[in-house]
Amino acid sequence: MLSLTEENYLKAIYHLSDGGSKAVLTNELAEAMSTKAASVTDMIKKLSAKEVITYEKYYGVNITAQGKSEALMVIRKHRLWETFLVDKLGFAWDEVHEVAEQLEHINSPRLIEKLDEFLGYPKVDPHGDPIPDHKGKIKIIPQVPVDQLAIGYQGKIAAVKDSDSNLLKYLDKIGARPGVKIKVLGKEEYDDSMEILIDDHRVFISKAVSQNILVVG
Amino acid sequence: MLSLTEENYLKAIYHLSDGGSKAVLTNELAEAMSTKAASVTDMIKKLSAKEVITYEKYYGVNITAQGKSEALMVIRKHRLWETFLVDKLGFAWDEVHEVAEQLEHINSPRLIEKLDEFLGYPKVDPHGDPIPDHKGKIKIIPQVPVDQLAIGYQGKIAAVKDSDSNLLKYLDKIGARPGVKIKVLGKEEYDDSMEILIDDHRVFISKAVSQNILVVG
DNA sequence: GTATATTTTTAGATTAGTCTAAAAAATAAT
DNA sequence: ATTATTTTTTAGACTAATCTAAAAATATAC
């Protein structure tokens, strides 16, 4: 049984390790959790005792199979709740992250199964991110941020990073939503800004923005 | 801003004081919160400092107007979530209390307003209890437990106490749900059991049960 | 109306999560 | 390869919520 705080740490470790494929350093985690390295070291010991991560002093943490499964359940809950808020309650996609951060900690397996059913077993959340199924299986879609694309690329927006509400508001304004057509027209060397076509509308975006729009790789 | 624990204490105080109409003693509260009197004294000091209750040493606590309003908001959330679980997700009424105990602490005024709208502004929850509106206004229906009724009484079940899941399962089995017709046929002096008619079906119920079925007074 | 019993409060500890400041280990620099 | 820098860990302290044991206040008994 993990506490709310432990769940949040584990989720951050899952994301920072790219789903368990690399080790996470203390300072990285401190940054992600908006806390101090000393606090992270303490928490790492607890999570390690609960066997959801392995930990070697000074070398960072790795998530275990059990930890991965627990992290995926939290992510499943988060993304199902976001879908509920947008599809059923009429929230805008830029308003749901904070609330879902709370709802993801509600502990009731039955509730989540019922919610999943009620939503019609959605495969992705409103930001385009895949929703793990009830067994914790997640379909990882290799995603590339737009700032790494070459001129001439054509495709569809797969997802957008969902952390910042102001960014999402802006993306919504320029029409950058999952599923929408996108084409790279040009790149500006000196500031890494880009000229792109979103659903046939020409827009100029800064690097801060292009990094947060993801296409299928 | 109240913590989760503080909200739970305040809710218990609201209920034990019958909506603020009488003082609540330390031991009563300790019993209700399944904790020790010493812990209650500590918490009382905190709630008192936050001005949601007033407190005189050795004489118990009274809820303030502000405290009442905050308690009613928690109750509103609890009852809206219960309604959601039953009406939308298909939970049975005896399964929702525990989950609603968690959901009632989600902090997002917008979420609650949207949920209320989604549910069609329900007036009562699945157990027949009134749902406070967005201003915290609650329509108090004077409710009398069946064990206090005289032989011959006829009326409708207004609500059932929703704390114990086993009791609710039993009530469901004998058809004792809010809105159902009820008539008192007889009372047994030595064990306070009763013979009643529920929707025209004759049943014998113990005092433990009759105390938990409420009719309009 | 003093003694006894009950209720409530205080005192001192404990656990989870956090912090600052200092020590220890690892990495980088010359 | 020794010094300097960065990263990480330890040590000690703080807050919220809890506990046990003991003291204080109130209520009850005869």
PDB file of N, CA, C and O in Angstrom, chain A residues 161-207:
ATOM      1  N   LYS A 161       1.992  17.692 -24.659  1.00  0.00           N
ATOM      2  CA  LYS A 161       2.360  17.536 -23.249  1.00  0.00           C
ATOM      3  C   LYS A 161       1.346  18.285 -22.397  1.00  0.00           C
ATOM      4  O   LYS A 161       0.963  19.409 -22.714  1.00  0.00           O
ATOM      5  N   ASP A 162       0.938  17.662 -21.302  1.00  0.00           N
ATOM      6  CA  ASP A 162      -0.254  18.152 -20.608  1.00  0.00           C
ATOM      7  C   ASP A 162       0.026  18.823 -19.279  1.00  0.00           C
ATOM      8  O   ASP A 162      -0.866  18.999 -18.466  1.00  0.00           O
ATOM      9  N   SER A 163       1.251  19.216 -19.063  1.00  0.00           N
ATOM     10  CA  SER A 163       1.599  19.729 -17.738  1.00  0.00           C
ATOM     11  C   SER A 163       1.149  21.169 -17.503  1.00  0.00           C
ATOM     12  O   SER A 163       0.674  21.510 -16.430  1.00  0.00           O
ATOM     13  N   ASP A 164       1.258  22.024 -18.523  1.00  0.00           N
ATOM     14  CA  ASP A 164       1.014  23.448 -18.298  1.00  0.00           C
ATOM     15  C   ASP A 164      -0.285  23.922 -18.952  1.00  0.00           C
ATOM     16  O   ASP A 164      -0.486  23.814 -20.155  1.00  0.00           O
ATOM     17  N   SER A 165      -1.139  24.468 -18.128  1.00  0.00           N
ATOM     18  CA  SER A 165      -2.453  24.903 -18.598  1.00  0.00           C
ATOM     19  C   SER A 165      -2.374  26.071 -19.584  1.00  0.00           C
ATOM     20  O   SER A 165      -3.130  26.126 -20.549  1.00  0.00           O
ATOM     21  N   ASN A 166      -1.434  27.004 -19.368  1.00  0.00           N
ATOM     22  CA  ASN A 166      -1.309  28.142 -20.273  1.00  0.00           C
ATOM     23  C   ASN A 166      -0.881  27.702 -21.668  1.00  0.00           C
ATOM     24  O   ASN A 166      -1.380  28.203 -22.681  1.00  0.00           O
ATOM     25  N   LEU A 167       0.052  26.752 -21.687  1.00  0.00           N
ATOM     26  CA  LEU A 167       0.487  26.199 -22.966  1.00  0.00           C
ATOM     27  C   LEU A 167      -0.691  25.558 -23.686  1.00  0.00           C
ATOM     28  O   LEU A 167      -0.912  25.794 -24.878  1.00  0.00           O
ATOM     29  N   LEU A 168      -1.474  24.773 -22.967  1.00  0.00           N
ATOM     30  CA  LEU A 168      -2.609  24.082 -23.579  1.00  0.00           C
ATOM     31  C   LEU A 168      -3.636  25.070 -24.135  1.00  0.00           C
ATOM     32  O   LEU A 168      -4.212  24.850 -25.185  1.00  0.00           O
ATOM     33  N   LYS A 169      -3.840  26.155 -23.403  1.00  0.00           N
ATOM     34  CA  LYS A 169      -4.758  27.198 -23.886  1.00  0.00           C
ATOM     35  C   LYS A 169      -4.279  27.727 -25.237  1.00  0.00           C
ATOM     36  O   LYS A 169      -5.066  27.908 -26.164  1.00  0.00           O
ATOM     37  N   TYR A 170      -2.963  27.966 -25.321  1.00  0.00           N
ATOM     38  CA  TYR A 170      -2.386  28.482 -26.559  1.00  0.00           C
ATOM     39  C   TYR A 170      -2.511  27.461 -27.695  1.00  0.00           C
ATOM     40  O   TYR A 170      -2.912  27.802 -28.813  1.00  0.00           O
ATOM     41  N   LEU A 171      -2.186  26.196 -27.376  1.00  0.00           N
ATOM     42  CA  LEU A 171      -2.284  25.142 -28.392  1.00  0.00           C
ATOM     43  C   LEU A 171      -3.707  25.037 -28.911  1.00  0.00           C
ATOM     44  O   LEU A 171      -3.953  24.843 -30.104  1.00  0.00           O
ATOM     45  N   ASP A 172      -4.650  25.184 -27.998  1.00  0.00           N
ATOM     46  CA  ASP A 172      -6.053  25.117 -28.370  1.00  0.00           C
ATOM     47  C   ASP A 172      -6.389  26.254 -29.335  1.00  0.00           C
ATOM     48  O   ASP A 172      -7.101  26.069 -30.319  1.00  0.00           O
ATOM     49  N   LYS A 173      -5.835  27.427 -29.057  1.00  0.00           N
ATOM     50  CA  LYS A 173      -6.107  28.608 -29.868  1.00  0.00           C
ATOM     51  C   LYS A 173      -5.606  28.439 -31.305  1.00  0.00           C
ATOM     52  O   LYS A 173      -6.292  28.811 -32.250  1.00  0.00           O
ATOM     53  N   ILE A 174      -4.382  27.854 -31.428  1.00  0.00           N
ATOM     54  CA  ILE A 174      -3.846  27.680 -32.783  1.00  0.00           C
ATOM     55  C   ILE A 174      -4.348  26.369 -33.415  1.00  0.00           C
ATOM     56  O   ILE A 174      -3.955  26.016 -34.527  1.00  0.00           O
ATOM     57  N   GLY A 175      -5.206  25.668 -32.709  1.00  0.00           N
ATOM     58  CA  GLY A 175      -5.815  24.464 -33.285  1.00  0.00           C
ATOM     59  C   GLY A 175      -4.979  23.199 -33.174  1.00  0.00           C
ATOM     60  O   GLY A 175      -5.265  22.203 -33.826  1.00  0.00           O
ATOM     61  N   ALA A 176      -3.929  23.250 -32.345  1.00  0.00           N
ATOM     62  CA  ALA A 176      -3.033  22.092 -32.221  1.00  0.00           C
ATOM     63  C   ALA A 176      -3.581  21.060 -31.244  1.00  0.00           C
ATOM     64  O   ALA A 176      -3.257  21.075 -30.056  1.00  0.00           O
ATOM     65  N   ARG A 177      -4.426  20.196 -31.765  1.00  0.00           N
ATOM     66  CA  ARG A 177      -5.030  19.133 -30.950  1.00  0.00           C
ATOM     67  C   ARG A 177      -4.657  17.769 -31.522  1.00  0.00           C
ATOM     68  O   ARG A 177      -4.378  17.674 -32.726  1.00  0.00           O
ATOM     69  N   PRO A 178      -4.681  16.715 -30.726  1.00  0.00           N
ATOM     70  CA  PRO A 178      -4.386  15.376 -31.246  1.00  0.00           C
ATOM     71  C   PRO A 178      -5.294  15.041 -32.421  1.00  0.00           C
ATOM     72  O   PRO A 178      -6.487  15.357 -32.399  1.00  0.00           O
ATOM     73  N   GLY A 179      -4.728  14.456 -33.466  1.00  0.00           N
ATOM     74  CA  GLY A 179      -5.511  14.044 -34.621  1.00  0.00           C
ATOM     75  C   GLY A 179      -5.463  15.031 -35.777  1.00  0.00           C
ATOM     76  O   GLY A 179      -5.803  14.704 -36.905  1.00  0.00           O
ATOM     77  N   VAL A 180      -5.024  16.255 -35.469  1.00  0.00           N
ATOM     78  CA  VAL A 180      -5.032  17.313 -36.489  1.00  0.00           C
ATOM     79  C   VAL A 180      -3.793  17.197 -37.399  1.00  0.00           C
ATOM     80  O   VAL A 180      -2.712  16.855 -36.957  1.00  0.00           O
ATOM     81  N   LYS A 181      -3.975  17.484 -38.702  1.00  0.00           N
ATOM     82  CA  LYS A 181      -2.878  17.450 -39.686  1.00  0.00           C
ATOM     83  C   LYS A 181      -1.817  18.504 -39.374  1.00  0.00           C
ATOM     84  O   LYS A 181      -2.139  19.618 -38.955  1.00  0.00           O
ATOM     85  N   ILE A 182      -0.574  18.155 -39.635  1.00  0.00           N
ATOM     86  CA  ILE A 182       0.506  19.108 -39.397  1.00  0.00           C
ATOM     87  C   ILE A 182       1.569  18.963 -40.482  1.00  0.00           C
ATOM     88  O   ILE A 182       1.819  17.871 -41.004  1.00  0.00           O
ATOM     89  N   LYS A 183       2.185  20.087 -40.894  1.00  0.00           N
ATOM     90  CA  LYS A 183       3.275  20.058 -41.875  1.00  0.00           C
ATOM     91  C   LYS A 183       4.325  21.093 -41.484  1.00  0.00           C
ATOM     92  O   LYS A 183       3.975  22.214 -41.109  1.00  0.00           O
ATOM     93  N   VAL A 184       5.593  20.688 -41.586  1.00  0.00           N
ATOM     94  CA  VAL A 184       6.677  21.626 -41.254  1.00  0.00           C
ATOM     95  C   VAL A 184       7.071  22.395 -42.506  1.00  0.00           C
ATOM     96  O   VAL A 184       7.482  21.803 -43.508  1.00  0.00           O
ATOM     97  N   LEU A 185       6.930  23.735 -42.440  1.00  0.00           N
ATOM     98  CA  LEU A 185       7.271  24.558 -43.609  1.00  0.00           C
ATOM     99  C   LEU A 185       8.685  25.129 -43.523  1.00  0.00           C
ATOM    100  O   LEU A 185       9.392  25.193 -44.514  1.00  0.00           O
ATOM    101  N   GLY A 186       9.074  25.551 -42.334  1.00  0.00           N
ATOM    102  CA  GLY A 186      10.406  26.147 -42.232  1.00  0.00           C
ATOM    103  C   GLY A 186      10.926  26.197 -40.813  1.00  0.00           C
ATOM    104  O   GLY A 186      10.171  26.022 -39.850  1.00  0.00           O
ATOM    105  N   LYS A 187      12.247  26.381 -40.705  1.00  0.00           N
ATOM    106  CA  LYS A 187      12.892  26.463 -39.393  1.00  0.00           C
ATOM    107  C   LYS A 187      13.784  27.694 -39.370  1.00  0.00           C
ATOM    108  O   LYS A 187      14.478  27.977 -40.346  1.00  0.00           O
ATOM    109  N   GLU A 188      13.801  28.394 -38.284  1.00  0.00           N
ATOM    110  CA  GLU A 188      14.647  29.572 -38.140  1.00  0.00           C
ATOM    111  C   GLU A 188      15.827  29.202 -37.252  1.00  0.00           C
ATOM    112  O   GLU A 188      15.635  28.826 -36.093  1.00  0.00           O
ATOM    113  N   GLU A 189      17.038  29.311 -37.787  1.00  0.00           N
ATOM    114  CA  GLU A 189      18.223  28.858 -37.056  1.00  0.00           C
ATOM    115  C   GLU A 189      18.466  29.600 -35.739  1.00  0.00           C
ATOM    116  O   GLU A 189      18.677  29.002 -34.689  1.00  0.00           O
ATOM    117  N   TYR A 190      18.415  30.948 -35.808  1.00  0.00           N
ATOM    118  CA  TYR A 190      18.901  31.731 -34.659  1.00  0.00           C
ATOM    119  C   TYR A 190      18.049  31.612 -33.406  1.00  0.00           C
ATOM    120  O   TYR A 190      18.545  31.794 -32.290  1.00  0.00           O
ATOM    121  N   ASP A 191      16.766  31.325 -33.525  1.00  0.00           N
ATOM    122  CA  ASP A 191      15.945  31.185 -32.302  1.00  0.00           C
ATOM    123  C   ASP A 191      15.160  29.881 -32.262  1.00  0.00           C
ATOM    124  O   ASP A 191      14.318  29.685 -31.385  1.00  0.00           O
ATOM    125  N   ASP A 192      15.426  28.985 -33.216  1.00  0.00           N
ATOM    126  CA  ASP A 192      14.742  27.692 -33.283  1.00  0.00           C
ATOM    127  C   ASP A 192      13.227  27.788 -33.411  1.00  0.00           C
ATOM    128  O   ASP A 192      12.519  26.845 -33.064  1.00  0.00           O
ATOM    129  N   SER A 193      12.752  28.926 -33.889  1.00  0.00           N
ATOM    130  CA  SER A 193      11.311  29.016 -34.124  1.00  0.00           C
ATOM    131  C   SER A 193      10.985  28.285 -35.432  1.00  0.00           C
ATOM    132  O   SER A 193      11.873  28.002 -36.240  1.00  0.00           O
ATOM    133  N   MET A 194       9.723  27.951 -35.622  1.00  0.00           N
ATOM    134  CA  MET A 194       9.334  27.181 -36.806  1.00  0.00           C
ATOM    135  C   MET A 194       8.081  27.745 -37.455  1.00  0.00           C
ATOM    136  O   MET A 194       7.238  28.347 -36.798  1.00  0.00           O
ATOM    137  N   GLU A 195       7.985  27.490 -38.745  1.00  0.00           N
ATOM    138  CA  GLU A 195       6.775  27.844 -39.485  1.00  0.00           C
ATOM    139  C   GLU A 195       6.079  26.525 -39.796  1.00  0.00           C
ATOM    140  O   GLU A 195       6.678  25.651 -40.431  1.00  0.00           O
ATOM    141  N   ILE A 196       4.859  26.370 -39.344  1.00  0.00           N
ATOM    142  CA  ILE A 196       4.163  25.101 -39.593  1.00  0.00           C
ATOM    143  C   ILE A 196       2.736  25.325 -40.074  1.00  0.00           C
ATOM    144  O   ILE A 196       2.177  26.419 -39.910  1.00  0.00           O
ATOM    145  N   LEU A 197       2.210  24.242 -40.641  1.00  0.00           N
ATOM    146  CA  LEU A 197       0.834  24.255 -41.121  1.00  0.00           C
ATOM    147  C   LEU A 197       0.021  23.369 -40.178  1.00  0.00           C
ATOM    148  O   LEU A 197       0.307  22.175 -40.033  1.00  0.00           O
ATOM    149  N   ILE A 198      -0.946  23.958 -39.497  1.00  0.00           N
ATOM    150  CA  ILE A 198      -1.808  23.166 -38.629  1.00  0.00           C
ATOM    151  C   ILE A 198      -3.203  23.175 -39.209  1.00  0.00           C
ATOM    152  O   ILE A 198      -3.857  24.218 -39.257  1.00  0.00           O
ATOM    153  N   ASP A 199      -3.630  22.009 -39.712  1.00  0.00           N
ATOM    154  CA  ASP A 199      -4.936  21.889 -40.344  1.00  0.00           C
ATOM    155  C   ASP A 199      -5.082  22.966 -41.431  1.00  0.00           C
ATOM    156  O   ASP A 199      -6.107  23.638 -41.524  1.00  0.00           O
ATOM    157  N   ASP A 200      -3.995  23.131 -42.206  1.00  0.00           N
ATOM    158  CA  ASP A 200      -3.934  24.080 -43.326  1.00  0.00           C
ATOM    159  C   ASP A 200      -3.866  25.555 -42.931  1.00  0.00           C
ATOM    160  O   ASP A 200      -3.987  26.437 -43.791  1.00  0.00           O
ATOM    161  N   HIS A 201      -3.670  25.819 -41.641  1.00  0.00           N
ATOM    162  CA  HIS A 201      -3.459  27.205 -41.223  1.00  0.00           C
ATOM    163  C   HIS A 201      -1.984  27.411 -40.913  1.00  0.00           C
ATOM    164  O   HIS A 201      -1.392  26.628 -40.165  1.00  0.00           O
ATOM    165  N   ARG A 202      -1.394  28.482 -41.473  1.00  0.00           N
ATOM    166  CA  ARG A 202       0.024  28.734 -41.294  1.00  0.00           C
ATOM    167  C   ARG A 202       0.258  29.445 -39.956  1.00  0.00           C
ATOM    168  O   ARG A 202      -0.389  30.461 -39.683  1.00  0.00           O
ATOM    169  N   VAL A 203       1.159  28.880 -39.127  1.00  0.00           N
ATOM    170  CA  VAL A 203       1.489  29.554 -37.857  1.00  0.00           C
ATOM    171  C   VAL A 203       2.989  29.509 -37.604  1.00  0.00           C
ATOM    172  O   VAL A 203       3.690  28.629 -38.098  1.00  0.00           O
ATOM    173  N   PHE A 204       3.470  30.490 -36.851  1.00  0.00           N
ATOM    174  CA  PHE A 204       4.867  30.515 -36.414  1.00  0.00           C
ATOM    175  C   PHE A 204       4.900  30.176 -34.931  1.00  0.00           C
ATOM    176  O   PHE A 204       4.158  30.785 -34.149  1.00  0.00           O
ATOM    177  N   ILE A 205       5.726  29.202 -34.580  1.00  0.00           N
ATOM    178  CA  ILE A 205       5.785  28.830 -33.164  1.00  0.00           C
ATOM    179  C   ILE A 205       7.215  28.833 -32.640  1.00  0.00           C
ATOM    180  O   ILE A 205       8.166  28.547 -33.364  1.00  0.00           O
ATOM    181  N   SER A 206       7.357  29.169 -31.377  1.00  0.00           N
ATOM    182  CA  SER A 206       8.682  29.192 -30.739  1.00  0.00           C
ATOM    183  C   SER A 206       9.085  27.769 -30.365  1.00  0.00           C
ATOM    184  O   SER A 206       8.275  26.850 -30.395  1.00  0.00           O
ATOM    185  N   LYS A 207      10.347  27.634 -29.993  1.00  0.00           N
ATOM    186  CA  LYS A 207      10.846  26.311 -29.613  1.00  0.00           C
ATOM    187  C   LYS A 207      10.078  25.773 -28.390  1.00  0.00           C
ATOM    188  O   LYS A 207       9.746  24.595 -28.329  1.00  0.00           O
TER     189      LYS A 207
END
